[in-house]
Each structure stands twice: as structure tokens, then as C-alpha cells.
Amino acid sequence: MFKKSKPIEQTQDEATYYLDAEEHRIDTQIAQGVTFKGNLNLPESGLHLQGEIIGNVEFATAMMIVEGANVQGNVIGRLIHLRGSILGDIDCDEIIIYPGATVEGQLRYRLIDIRPGASVKGAMQPMQATMAKVQDLPVHSDLRVSR
């Protein structure tokens, strides 16, 4: 049903990204013309989508959605390269949306790059990871400054 593939080379506008690092490993591919119905959970890898998913997707590394591919559901993961479309919420550390791509839903992110020509309809909310870490630090009211 799914095939393991070699690292995927994806040509971008300015550069070529070669996703062969462990943190960006993509072991699962859904081919063009294939529709996957149901929720998809990839706890140790990522996904290269050329077809369609009707359901939620959760992945550990990277997801690449090519032009013409689409997801009807929520997407949660580390890094997403979007050239197709998503009808649902995206919750990823890093989101890159290329010209011609469309998103309808809420976006939660640490880093986002929306290229000219992309379409985003929905609320955008940056994750406040650094603020949460600062708030977790202990408060020392007995500290004194000496001169």
C-alpha cells in the first residue's frame, strides 16, 4: 500500500532542499490518483503526498504536499512544505506555503513562510514556546545587586 522511498529531492524557488537528515526523514508516500480515507499517524517519519487524504494527519518529521495533492483534515507535525491544498487546521513547528498553494483553516506555528501567490484563509497563531520557558523559571525575590 505504501512504499519506502529514497530521500526526496524537492526543487524550491531559490534552492534545492534534500531531505535526508533523520529529523526530516520521509518513509511514506501516497501516489497521485490515490485517495486515503481515515486518520494517518506516522510517529517516527514523514509523508510525501501526491494524492489525497480525507482525514487527519500526524507525523514526526516532515510532510511534503505537491501541487495538485490535498488534505481534507487537520495536520500536525514538525515541518510542512505545501504546494497543494489543505482544508483544515495546521499545527506545525515550521510551515512553508508556496505560490499556488491554498489553506483554509487555522495555522499554529513557530516559523512560517508564506510565498507570494499562496492563499491562506483562516487565523494564524504563533506558538509561544519561548514565553512558556521564561514563565517556568523560578522567581528569586531574595537576589540583591551589590555595587
mmCIF file of N, CA and C in Angstrom:
data_model
loop_
_atom_site.group_PDB
_atom_site.id
_atom_site.type_symbol
_atom_site.label_atom_id
_atom_site.label_comp_id
_atom_site.label_asym_id
_atom_site.label_seq_id
_atom_site.Cartn_x
_atom_site.Cartn_y
_atom_site.Cartn_z
ATOM 1 N N MET A 1 0.825 -1.178 0.000
ATOM 2 C CA MET A 1 0.000 0.000 0.000
ATOM 3 C C MET A 1 0.875 1.249 0.000
ATOM 4 N N PHE A 2 1.852 1.320 0.893
ATOM 5 C CA PHE A 2 2.790 2.439 0.921
ATOM 6 C C PHE A 2 4.148 1.904 0.532
ATOM 7 N N LYS A 3 4.960 2.744 -0.055
ATOM 8 C CA LYS A 3 6.288 2.263 -0.402
ATOM 9 C C LYS A 3 7.341 3.125 0.270
ATOM 10 N N LYS A 4 8.408 2.484 0.678
ATOM 11 C CA LYS A 4 9.541 3.220 1.230
ATOM 12 C C LYS A 4 10.305 3.825 0.074
ATOM 13 N N SER A 5 10.739 5.046 0.263
ATOM 14 C CA SER A 5 11.438 5.706 -0.827
ATOM 15 C C SER A 5 12.766 6.258 -0.353
ATOM 16 N N LYS A 6 13.603 6.557 -1.316
ATOM 17 C CA LYS A 6 14.874 7.206 -1.012
ATOM 18 C C LYS A 6 14.572 8.634 -0.592
ATOM 19 N N PRO A 7 15.560 9.331 -0.032
ATOM 20 C CA PRO A 7 15.314 10.730 0.328
ATOM 21 C C PRO A 7 14.769 11.499 -0.879
ATOM 22 N N ILE A 8 13.822 12.382 -0.603
ATOM 23 C CA ILE A 8 13.118 13.079 -1.666
ATOM 24 C C ILE A 8 13.792 14.403 -1.968
ATOM 25 N N GLU A 9 14.070 14.615 -3.229
ATOM 26 C CA GLU A 9 14.635 15.895 -3.644
ATOM 27 C C GLU A 9 13.485 16.756 -4.145
ATOM 28 N N GLN A 10 13.307 17.933 -3.542
ATOM 29 C CA GLN A 10 12.222 18.826 -3.901
ATOM 30 C C GLN A 10 12.816 20.153 -4.330
ATOM 31 N N THR A 11 12.631 20.536 -5.574
ATOM 32 C CA THR A 11 13.170 21.798 -6.063
ATOM 33 C C THR A 11 12.282 22.933 -5.579
ATOM 34 N N GLN A 12 12.885 23.926 -4.954
ATOM 35 C CA GLN A 12 12.164 25.091 -4.448
ATOM 36 C C GLN A 12 12.480 26.289 -5.320
ATOM 37 N N ASP A 13 11.884 27.427 -5.007
ATOM 38 C CA ASP A 13 12.103 28.631 -5.809
ATOM 39 C C ASP A 13 13.561 29.072 -5.796
ATOM 40 N N GLU A 14 14.183 29.131 -4.633
ATOM 41 C CA GLU A 14 15.543 29.642 -4.531
ATOM 42 C C GLU A 14 16.598 28.552 -4.432
ATOM 43 N N ALA A 15 16.231 27.395 -3.932
ATOM 44 C CA ALA A 15 17.246 26.380 -3.654
ATOM 45 C C ALA A 15 16.634 24.995 -3.766
ATOM 46 N N THR A 16 17.462 23.987 -3.661
ATOM 47 C CA THR A 16 17.000 22.608 -3.635
ATOM 48 C C THR A 16 17.193 22.071 -2.222
ATOM 49 N N TYR A 17 16.110 21.605 -1.636
ATOM 50 C CA TYR A 17 16.174 21.016 -0.307
ATOM 51 C C TYR A 17 16.295 19.511 -0.472
ATOM 52 N N TYR A 18 17.238 18.929 0.185
ATOM 53 C CA TYR A 18 17.407 17.489 0.108
ATOM 54 C C TYR A 18 17.132 16.944 1.496
ATOM 55 N N LEU A 19 15.987 16.319 1.656
ATOM 56 C CA LEU A 19 15.530 15.903 2.973
ATOM 57 C C LEU A 19 16.026 14.506 3.302
ATOM 58 N N ASP A 20 17.302 14.394 3.673
ATOM 59 C CA ASP A 20 17.825 13.078 4.005
ATOM 60 C C ASP A 20 18.261 12.999 5.464
ATOM 61 N N ALA A 21 18.175 14.081 6.192
ATOM 62 C CA ALA A 21 18.549 14.055 7.601
ATOM 63 C C ALA A 21 17.492 13.279 8.378
ATOM 64 N N GLU A 22 17.884 12.690 9.476
ATOM 65 C CA GLU A 22 16.965 11.903 10.299
ATOM 66 C C GLU A 22 15.768 12.748 10.745
ATOM 67 N N GLU A 23 16.002 14.005 11.045
ATOM 68 C CA GLU A 23 14.910 14.848 11.525
ATOM 69 C C GLU A 23 13.893 15.173 10.435
ATOM 70 N N HIS A 24 14.228 14.964 9.166
ATOM 71 C CA HIS A 24 13.318 15.213 8.070
ATOM 72 C C HIS A 24 13.016 13.949 7.265
ATOM 73 N N ARG A 25 13.193 12.798 7.867
ATOM 74 C CA ARG A 25 13.019 11.521 7.166
ATOM 75 C C ARG A 25 11.580 11.351 6.673
ATOM 76 N N ILE A 26 11.453 10.952 5.427
ATOM 77 C CA ILE A 26 10.143 10.687 4.827
ATOM 78 C C ILE A 26 10.159 9.254 4.320
ATOM 79 N N ASP A 27 9.388 8.391 4.979
ATOM 80 C CA ASP A 27 9.350 6.971 4.623
ATOM 81 C C ASP A 27 8.057 6.558 3.923
ATOM 82 N N THR A 28 7.055 7.427 3.925
ATOM 83 C CA THR A 28 5.747 7.055 3.408
ATOM 84 C C THR A 28 5.365 7.959 2.248
ATOM 85 N N GLN A 29 4.784 7.352 1.219
ATOM 86 C CA GLN A 29 4.355 8.117 0.056
ATOM 87 C C GLN A 29 2.951 7.679 -0.327
ATOM 88 N N ILE A 30 2.099 8.655 -0.649
ATOM 89 C CA ILE A 30 0.778 8.374 -1.212
ATOM 90 C C ILE A 30 0.804 8.936 -2.626
ATOM 91 N N ALA A 31 0.679 8.065 -3.599
ATOM 92 C CA ALA A 31 0.872 8.423 -5.009
ATOM 93 C C ALA A 31 -0.296 9.212 -5.585
ATOM 94 N N GLN A 32 -0.026 9.855 -6.688
ATOM 95 C CA GLN A 32 -1.033 10.598 -7.416
ATOM 96 C C GLN A 32 -2.153 9.648 -7.824
ATOM 97 N N GLY A 33 -3.395 10.086 -7.674
ATOM 98 C CA GLY A 33 -4.543 9.254 -8.021
ATOM 99 C C GLY A 33 -5.045 8.390 -6.882
ATOM 100 N N VAL A 34 -4.306 8.338 -5.769
ATOM 101 C CA VAL A 34 -4.700 7.529 -4.614
ATOM 102 C C VAL A 34 -5.394 8.422 -3.599
ATOM 103 N N THR A 35 -6.552 7.954 -3.077
ATOM 104 C CA THR A 35 -7.257 8.656 -2.006
ATOM 105 C C THR A 35 -7.211 7.789 -0.762
ATOM 106 N N PHE A 36 -6.655 8.339 0.309
ATOM 107 C CA PHE A 36 -6.592 7.647 1.601
ATOM 108 C C PHE A 36 -7.681 8.233 2.480
ATOM 109 N N LYS A 37 -8.613 7.386 2.961
ATOM 110 C CA LYS A 37 -9.693 7.841 3.833
ATOM 111 C C LYS A 37 -9.455 7.291 5.226
ATOM 112 N N GLY A 38 -9.334 8.190 6.185
ATOM 113 C CA GLY A 38 -9.079 7.800 7.560
ATOM 114 C C GLY A 38 -7.954 8.635 8.134
ATOM 115 N N ASN A 39 -7.726 8.507 9.415
ATOM 116 C CA ASN A 39 -6.646 9.247 10.068
ATOM 117 C C ASN A 39 -5.322 8.516 9.864
ATOM 118 N N LEU A 40 -4.259 9.290 9.642
ATOM 119 C CA LEU A 40 -2.943 8.722 9.375
ATOM 120 C C LEU A 40 -1.975 9.216 10.448
ATOM 121 N N ASN A 41 -1.338 8.288 11.161
ATOM 122 C CA ASN A 41 -0.394 8.627 12.224
ATOM 123 C C ASN A 41 0.963 8.014 11.891
ATOM 124 N N LEU A 42 1.976 8.889 11.732
ATOM 125 C CA LEU A 42 3.338 8.444 11.414
ATOM 126 C C LEU A 42 4.256 8.894 12.555
ATOM 127 N N PRO A 43 4.357 8.111 13.628
ATOM 128 C CA PRO A 43 5.071 8.558 14.831
ATOM 129 C C PRO A 43 6.588 8.625 14.701
ATOM 130 N N GLU A 44 7.171 8.054 13.634
ATOM 131 C CA GLU A 44 8.628 8.056 13.504
ATOM 132 C C GLU A 44 9.120 8.592 12.169
ATOM 133 N N SER A 45 8.229 9.060 11.306
ATOM 134 C CA SER A 45 8.680 9.511 9.982
ATOM 135 C C SER A 45 7.740 10.572 9.437
ATOM 136 N N GLY A 46 7.837 10.799 8.123
ATOM 137 C CA GLY A 46 7.037 11.815 7.473
ATOM 138 C C GLY A 46 6.345 11.262 6.245
ATOM 139 N N LEU A 47 5.799 12.179 5.428
ATOM 140 C CA LEU A 47 4.948 11.781 4.321
ATOM 141 C C LEU A 47 5.213 12.644 3.097
ATOM 142 N N HIS A 48 5.254 12.011 1.933
ATOM 143 C CA HIS A 48 5.291 12.699 0.644
ATOM 144 C C HIS A 48 3.939 12.429 0.001
ATOM 145 N N LEU A 49 3.115 13.479 -0.110
ATOM 146 C CA LEU A 49 1.751 13.319 -0.602
ATOM 147 C C LEU A 49 1.630 13.838 -2.021
ATOM 148 N N GLN A 50 1.225 12.937 -2.913
ATOM 149 C CA GLN A 50 0.939 13.295 -4.296
ATOM 150 C C GLN A 50 -0.542 13.104 -4.602
ATOM 151 N N GLY A 51 -1.250 12.411 -3.722
ATOM 152 C CA GLY A 51 -2.674 12.116 -3.910
ATOM 153 C C GLY A 51 -3.538 12.934 -2.971
ATOM 154 N N GLU A 52 -4.465 12.243 -2.311
ATOM 155 C CA GLU A 52 -5.452 12.922 -1.464
ATOM 156 C C GLU A 52 -5.615 12.164 -0.150
ATOM 157 N N ILE A 53 -5.777 12.919 0.927
ATOM 158 C CA ILE A 53 -6.088 12.332 2.234
ATOM 159 C C ILE A 53 -7.373 12.978 2.739
ATOM 160 N N ILE A 54 -8.337 12.145 3.101
ATOM 161 C CA ILE A 54 -9.559 12.620 3.736
ATOM 162 C C ILE A 54 -9.508 12.105 5.172
ATOM 163 N N GLY A 55 -9.018 12.931 6.057
ATOM 164 C CA GLY A 55 -8.810 12.558 7.453
ATOM 165 C C GLY A 55 -7.655 13.366 8.020
ATOM 166 N N ASN A 56 -7.401 13.200 9.288
ATOM 167 C CA ASN A 56 -6.326 13.929 9.958
ATOM 168 C C ASN A 56 -4.983 13.235 9.750
ATOM 169 N N VAL A 57 -3.905 14.038 9.736
ATOM 170 C CA VAL A 57 -2.560 13.508 9.541
ATOM 171 C C VAL A 57 -1.679 14.000 10.689
ATOM 172 N N GLU A 58 -0.967 13.066 11.314
ATOM 173 C CA GLU A 58 0.019 13.411 12.334
ATOM 174 C C GLU A 58 1.328 12.727 11.963
ATOM 175 N N PHE A 59 2.420 13.510 11.937
ATOM 176 C CA PHE A 59 3.703 12.959 11.532
ATOM 177 C C PHE A 59 4.802 13.529 12.416
ATOM 178 N N ALA A 60 5.936 12.814 12.465
ATOM 179 C CA ALA A 60 7.022 13.193 13.361
ATOM 180 C C ALA A 60 8.073 14.072 12.701
ATOM 181 N N THR A 61 8.269 13.966 11.403
ATOM 182 C CA THR A 61 9.401 14.639 10.770
ATOM 183 C C THR A 61 8.941 15.716 9.794
ATOM 184 N N ALA A 62 8.761 15.378 8.530
ATOM 185 C CA ALA A 62 8.399 16.354 7.501
ATOM 186 C C ALA A 62 7.273 15.810 6.627
ATOM 187 N N MET A 63 6.508 16.737 6.087
ATOM 188 C CA MET A 63 5.457 16.370 5.137
ATOM 189 C C MET A 63 5.584 17.288 3.935
ATOM 190 N N MET A 64 5.562 16.682 2.757
ATOM 191 C CA MET A 64 5.615 17.446 1.518
ATOM 192 C C MET A 64 4.334 17.165 0.751
ATOM 193 N N ILE A 65 3.615 18.228 0.438
ATOM 194 C CA ILE A 65 2.375 18.112 -0.317
ATOM 195 C C ILE A 65 2.612 18.785 -1.661
ATOM 196 N N VAL A 66 2.621 18.001 -2.726
ATOM 197 C CA VAL A 66 2.952 18.536 -4.043
ATOM 198 C C VAL A 66 1.744 19.231 -4.660
ATOM 199 N N GLU A 67 1.987 19.957 -5.731
ATOM 200 C CA GLU A 67 0.933 20.647 -6.462
ATOM 201 C C GLU A 67 -0.102 19.629 -6.931
ATOM 202 N N GLY A 68 -1.365 19.916 -6.687
ATOM 203 C CA GLY A 68 -2.448 19.019 -7.074
ATOM 204 C C GLY A 68 -2.862 18.050 -5.979
ATOM 205 N N ALA A 69 -2.031 17.853 -4.966
ATOM 206 C CA ALA A 69 -2.368 16.974 -3.840
ATOM 207 C C ALA A 69 -3.160 17.767 -2.807
ATOM 208 N N ASN A 70 -3.980 17.065 -2.005
ATOM 209 C CA ASN A 70 -4.738 17.800 -0.997
ATOM 210 C C ASN A 70 -5.070 16.955 0.218
ATOM 211 N N VAL A 71 -5.306 17.675 1.317
ATOM 212 C CA VAL A 71 -5.714 17.073 2.587
ATOM 213 C C VAL A 71 -7.009 17.735 3.019
ATOM 214 N N GLN A 72 -7.994 16.915 3.364
ATOM 215 C CA GLN A 72 -9.226 17.406 3.968
ATOM 216 C C GLN A 72 -9.234 16.907 5.400
ATOM 217 N N GLY A 73 -8.599 17.659 6.268
ATOM 218 C CA GLY A 73 -8.463 17.282 7.668
ATOM 219 C C GLY A 73 -7.363 18.102 8.302
ATOM 220 N N ASN A 74 -7.143 17.896 9.569
ATOM 221 C CA ASN A 74 -6.115 18.626 10.303
ATOM 222 C C ASN A 74 -4.753 17.965 10.134
ATOM 223 N N VAL A 75 -3.694 18.801 10.188
ATOM 224 C CA VAL A 75 -2.328 18.315 10.003
ATOM 225 C C VAL A 75 -1.489 18.752 11.200
ATOM 226 N N ILE A 76 -0.801 17.787 11.822
ATOM 227 C CA ILE A 76 0.055 18.072 12.978
ATOM 228 C C ILE A 76 1.414 17.446 12.728
ATOM 229 N N GLY A 77 2.491 18.229 12.930
ATOM 230 C CA GLY A 77 3.825 17.685 12.740
ATOM 231 C C GLY A 77 4.910 18.710 12.946
ATOM 232 N N ARG A 78 6.088 18.407 12.428
ATOM 233 C CA ARG A 78 7.262 19.256 12.632
ATOM 234 C C ARG A 78 7.460 20.267 11.506
ATOM 235 N N LEU A 79 7.531 19.811 10.253
ATOM 236 C CA LEU A 79 7.824 20.677 9.107
ATOM 237 C C LEU A 79 6.913 20.306 7.953
ATOM 238 N N ILE A 80 6.280 21.311 7.338
ATOM 239 C CA ILE A 80 5.428 21.041 6.181
ATOM 240 C C ILE A 80 5.816 21.962 5.033
ATOM 241 N N HIS A 81 5.988 21.348 3.851
ATOM 242 C CA HIS A 81 6.196 22.070 2.597
ATOM 243 C C HIS A 81 4.900 21.898 1.824
ATOM 244 N N LEU A 82 4.161 22.988 1.626
ATOM 245 C CA LEU A 82 2.846 22.899 0.999
ATOM 246 C C LEU A 82 2.830 23.570 -0.367
ATOM 247 N N ARG A 83 2.559 22.753 -1.390
ATOM 248 C CA ARG A 83 2.355 23.259 -2.742
ATOM 249 C C ARG A 83 0.944 22.925 -3.224
ATOM 250 N N GLY A 84 0.238 22.060 -2.521
ATOM 251 C CA GLY A 84 -1.126 21.666 -2.853
ATOM 252 C C GLY A 84 -2.119 22.432 -1.998
ATOM 253 N N SER A 85 -3.094 21.711 -1.405
ATOM 254 C CA SER A 85 -4.104 22.390 -0.594
ATOM 255 C C SER A 85 -4.435 21.601 0.666
ATOM 256 N N ILE A 86 -4.811 22.360 1.692
ATOM 257 C CA ILE A 86 -5.263 21.780 2.955
ATOM 258 C C ILE A 86 -6.550 22.487 3.352
ATOM 259 N N LEU A 87 -7.599 21.702 3.601
ATOM 260 C CA LEU A 87 -8.845 22.205 4.140
ATOM 261 C C LEU A 87 -8.922 21.673 5.567
ATOM 262 N N GLY A 88 -8.379 22.445 6.500
ATOM 263 C CA GLY A 88 -8.295 22.023 7.891
ATOM 264 C C GLY A 88 -7.212 22.817 8.582
ATOM 265 N N ASP A 89 -7.047 22.579 9.864
ATOM 266 C CA ASP A 89 -6.064 23.301 10.665
ATOM 267 C C ASP A 89 -4.676 22.685 10.501
ATOM 268 N N ILE A 90 -3.649 23.539 10.621
ATOM 269 C CA ILE A 90 -2.259 23.085 10.575
ATOM 270 C C ILE A 90 -1.603 23.484 11.891
ATOM 271 N N ASP A 91 -0.958 22.528 12.535
ATOM 272 C CA ASP A 91 -0.237 22.758 13.782
ATOM 273 C C ASP A 91 1.160 22.167 13.620
ATOM 274 N N CYS A 92 2.125 22.988 13.153
ATOM 275 C CA CYS A 92 3.476 22.519 12.857
ATOM 276 C C CYS A 92 4.508 23.514 13.375
ATOM 277 N N ASP A 93 5.688 23.001 13.708
ATOM 278 C CA ASP A 93 6.777 23.882 14.109
ATOM 279 C C ASP A 93 7.129 24.851 12.994
ATOM 280 N N GLU A 94 7.224 24.348 11.760
ATOM 281 C CA GLU A 94 7.596 25.189 10.624
ATOM 282 C C GLU A 94 6.668 24.901 9.452
ATOM 283 N N ILE A 95 6.116 25.979 8.867
ATOM 284 C CA ILE A 95 5.197 25.872 7.735
ATOM 285 C C ILE A 95 5.751 26.705 6.589
ATOM 286 N N ILE A 96 5.872 26.089 5.414
ATOM 287 C CA ILE A 96 6.288 26.812 4.215
ATOM 288 C C ILE A 96 5.190 26.612 3.180
ATOM 289 N N ILE A 97 4.592 27.734 2.737
ATOM 290 C CA ILE A 97 3.481 27.690 1.788
ATOM 291 C C ILE A 97 3.927 28.378 0.507
ATOM 292 N N TYR A 98 3.914 27.636 -0.589
ATOM 293 C CA TYR A 98 4.463 28.094 -1.858
ATOM 294 C C TYR A 98 3.379 28.699 -2.750
ATOM 295 N N PRO A 99 3.782 29.432 -3.798
ATOM 296 C CA PRO A 99 2.819 30.023 -4.723
ATOM 297 C C PRO A 99 1.880 28.957 -5.298
ATOM 298 N N GLY A 100 0.592 29.291 -5.340
ATOM 299 C CA GLY A 100 -0.405 28.362 -5.863
ATOM 300 C C GLY A 100 -1.014 27.457 -4.804
ATOM 301 N N ALA A 101 -0.387 27.348 -3.636
ATOM 302 C CA ALA A 101 -0.916 26.509 -2.555
ATOM 303 C C ALA A 101 -2.076 27.230 -1.859
ATOM 304 N N THR A 102 -3.006 26.453 -1.296
ATOM 305 C CA THR A 102 -4.139 27.046 -0.579
ATOM 306 C C THR A 102 -4.337 26.357 0.763
ATOM 307 N N VAL A 103 -4.700 27.169 1.747
ATOM 308 C CA VAL A 103 -5.027 26.666 3.087
ATOM 309 C C VAL A 103 -6.302 27.353 3.541
ATOM 310 N N GLU A 104 -7.247 26.552 4.036
ATOM 311 C CA GLU A 104 -8.441 27.087 4.680
ATOM 312 C C GLU A 104 -8.522 26.457 6.057
ATOM 313 N N GLY A 105 -8.123 27.220 7.070
ATOM 314 C CA GLY A 105 -8.133 26.723 8.441
ATOM 315 C C GLY A 105 -7.158 27.507 9.285
ATOM 316 N N GLN A 106 -7.140 27.208 10.558
ATOM 317 C CA GLN A 106 -6.249 27.893 11.496
ATOM 318 C C GLN A 106 -4.835 27.347 11.379
ATOM 319 N N LEU A 107 -3.841 28.250 11.439
ATOM 320 C CA LEU A 107 -2.432 27.853 11.391
ATOM 321 C C LEU A 107 -1.779 28.192 12.724
ATOM 322 N N ARG A 108 -1.169 27.184 13.357
ATOM 323 C CA ARG A 108 -0.350 27.381 14.558
ATOM 324 C C ARG A 108 1.062 26.970 14.196
ATOM 325 N N TYR A 109 2.053 27.799 14.547
ATOM 326 C CA TYR A 109 3.408 27.586 14.068
ATOM 327 C C TYR A 109 4.419 28.271 14.968
ATOM 328 N N ARG A 110 5.682 27.854 14.834
ATOM 329 C CA ARG A 110 6.817 28.576 15.422
ATOM 330 C C ARG A 110 7.451 29.469 14.355
ATOM 331 N N LEU A 111 7.605 28.930 13.139
ATOM 332 C CA LEU A 111 8.134 29.678 11.990
ATOM 333 C C LEU A 111 7.182 29.481 10.819
ATOM 334 N N ILE A 112 6.956 30.561 10.056
ATOM 335 C CA ILE A 112 6.090 30.437 8.890
ATOM 336 C C ILE A 112 6.674 31.246 7.739
ATOM 337 N N ASP A 113 6.539 30.709 6.533
ATOM 338 C CA ASP A 113 6.994 31.379 5.320
ATOM 339 C C ASP A 113 5.873 31.226 4.297
ATOM 340 N N ILE A 114 5.192 32.324 4.003
ATOM 341 C CA ILE A 114 4.113 32.313 3.022
ATOM 342 C C ILE A 114 4.611 33.078 1.809
ATOM 343 N N ARG A 115 4.778 32.379 0.711
ATOM 344 C CA ARG A 115 5.323 32.980 -0.506
ATOM 345 C C ARG A 115 4.227 33.729 -1.263
ATOM 346 N N PRO A 116 4.610 34.762 -2.023
ATOM 347 C CA PRO A 116 3.633 35.476 -2.849
ATOM 348 C C PRO A 116 2.923 34.517 -3.799
ATOM 349 N N GLY A 117 1.607 34.661 -3.891
ATOM 350 C CA GLY A 117 0.823 33.780 -4.747
ATOM 351 C C GLY A 117 0.163 32.643 -3.984
ATOM 352 N N ALA A 118 0.503 32.475 -2.716
ATOM 353 C CA ALA A 118 -0.157 31.467 -1.878
ATOM 354 C C ALA A 118 -1.447 32.061 -1.325
ATOM 355 N N SER A 119 -2.405 31.211 -0.989
ATOM 356 C CA SER A 119 -3.683 31.663 -0.445
ATOM 357 C C SER A 119 -3.907 31.040 0.924
ATOM 358 N N VAL A 120 -4.107 31.894 1.931
ATOM 359 C CA VAL A 120 -4.375 31.425 3.297
ATOM 360 C C VAL A 120 -5.649 32.102 3.783
ATOM 361 N N LYS A 121 -6.660 31.290 4.128
ATOM 362 C CA LYS A 121 -7.914 31.807 4.676
ATOM 363 C C LYS A 121 -8.103 31.192 6.051
ATOM 364 N N GLY A 122 -7.868 31.992 7.081
ATOM 365 C CA GLY A 122 -8.021 31.496 8.435
ATOM 366 C C GLY A 122 -7.119 32.246 9.389
ATOM 367 N N ALA A 123 -7.276 31.981 10.653
ATOM 368 C CA ALA A 123 -6.485 32.646 11.684
ATOM 369 C C ALA A 123 -5.079 32.064 11.737
ATOM 370 N N MET A 124 -4.110 32.924 12.055
ATOM 371 C CA MET A 124 -2.729 32.480 12.232
ATOM 372 C C MET A 124 -2.309 32.793 13.658
ATOM 373 N N GLN A 125 -1.742 31.788 14.326
ATOM 374 C CA GLN A 125 -1.376 31.939 15.727
ATOM 375 C C GLN A 125 0.023 31.381 15.957
ATOM 376 N N PRO A 126 1.006 32.261 16.237
ATOM 377 C CA PRO A 126 2.346 31.750 16.552
ATOM 378 C C PRO A 126 2.351 31.047 17.901
ATOM 379 N N MET A 127 3.108 29.964 17.987
ATOM 380 C CA MET A 127 3.264 29.252 19.263
ATOM 381 C C MET A 127 4.212 30.046 20.140
ATOM 382 N N GLN A 128 3.937 30.095 21.401
ATOM 383 C CA GLN A 128 4.718 30.907 22.332
ATOM 384 C C GLN A 128 5.638 30.053 23.187
ATOM 385 N N ALA A 129 6.442 29.205 22.565
ATOM 386 C CA ALA A 129 7.321 28.287 23.295
ATOM 387 C C ALA A 129 8.331 29.037 24.150
ATOM 388 N N THR A 130 8.909 30.107 23.621
ATOM 389 C CA THR A 130 9.927 30.812 24.398
ATOM 390 C C THR A 130 9.318 31.497 25.612
ATOM 391 N N MET A 131 8.110 32.020 25.479
ATOM 392 C CA MET A 131 7.460 32.650 26.620
ATOM 393 C C MET A 131 7.158 31.635 27.707
ATOM 394 N N ALA A 132 6.710 30.451 27.310
ATOM 395 C CA ALA A 132 6.392 29.426 28.300
ATOM 396 C C ALA A 132 7.637 29.029 29.083
ATOM 397 N N LYS A 133 8.781 28.944 28.417
ATOM 398 C CA LYS A 133 10.015 28.585 29.106
ATOM 399 C C LYS A 133 10.421 29.671 30.104
ATOM 400 N N VAL A 134 10.273 30.922 29.716
ATOM 401 C CA VAL A 134 10.623 32.023 30.623
ATOM 402 C C VAL A 134 9.704 32.007 31.827
ATOM 403 N N GLN A 135 8.428 31.762 31.626
ATOM 404 C CA GLN A 135 7.475 31.738 32.735
ATOM 405 C C GLN A 135 7.749 30.582 33.693
ATOM 406 N N ASP A 136 8.359 29.527 33.222
ATOM 407 C CA ASP A 136 8.654 28.371 34.071
ATOM 408 C C ASP A 136 9.875 28.581 34.960
ATOM 409 N N LEU A 137 10.651 29.630 34.704
ATOM 410 C CA LEU A 137 11.839 29.888 35.516
ATOM 411 C C LEU A 137 11.427 30.314 36.919
ATOM 412 N N PRO A 138 12.175 29.877 37.935
ATOM 413 C CA PRO A 138 11.834 30.274 39.301
ATOM 414 C C PRO A 138 12.107 31.762 39.529
ATOM 415 N N VAL A 139 11.302 32.351 40.373
ATOM 416 C CA VAL A 139 11.473 33.756 40.722
ATOM 417 C C VAL A 139 12.275 33.820 42.007
ATOM 418 N N HIS A 140 13.368 34.595 42.000
ATOM 419 C CA HIS A 140 14.221 34.743 43.178
ATOM 420 C C HIS A 140 14.055 36.137 43.734
ATOM 421 N N SER A 141 13.217 36.292 44.751
ATOM 422 C CA SER A 141 12.953 37.625 45.319
ATOM 423 C C SER A 141 14.055 38.038 46.279
ATOM 424 N N ASP A 142 14.940 37.098 46.667
ATOM 425 C CA ASP A 142 15.971 37.448 47.627
ATOM 426 C C ASP A 142 17.289 37.851 46.939
ATOM 427 N N LEU A 143 17.314 37.999 45.640
ATOM 428 C CA LEU A 143 18.531 38.422 44.960
ATOM 429 C C LEU A 143 18.782 39.905 45.187
ATOM 430 N N ARG A 144 20.022 40.271 45.472
ATOM 431 C CA ARG A 144 20.376 41.660 45.691
ATOM 432 C C ARG A 144 21.541 42.021 44.777
ATOM 433 N N VAL A 145 21.538 43.239 44.323
ATOM 434 C CA VAL A 145 22.618 43.734 43.479
ATOM 435 C C VAL A 145 23.584 44.496 44.351
ATOM 436 N N SER A 146 24.848 44.128 44.312
ATOM 437 C CA SER A 146 25.839 44.847 45.113
ATOM 438 C C SER A 146 26.702 45.706 44.204
ATOM 439 N N ARG A 147 27.130 46.863 44.735
ATOM 440 C CA ARG A 147 27.969 47.768 43.946
ATOM 441 C C ARG A 147 29.314 47.907 44.587
#
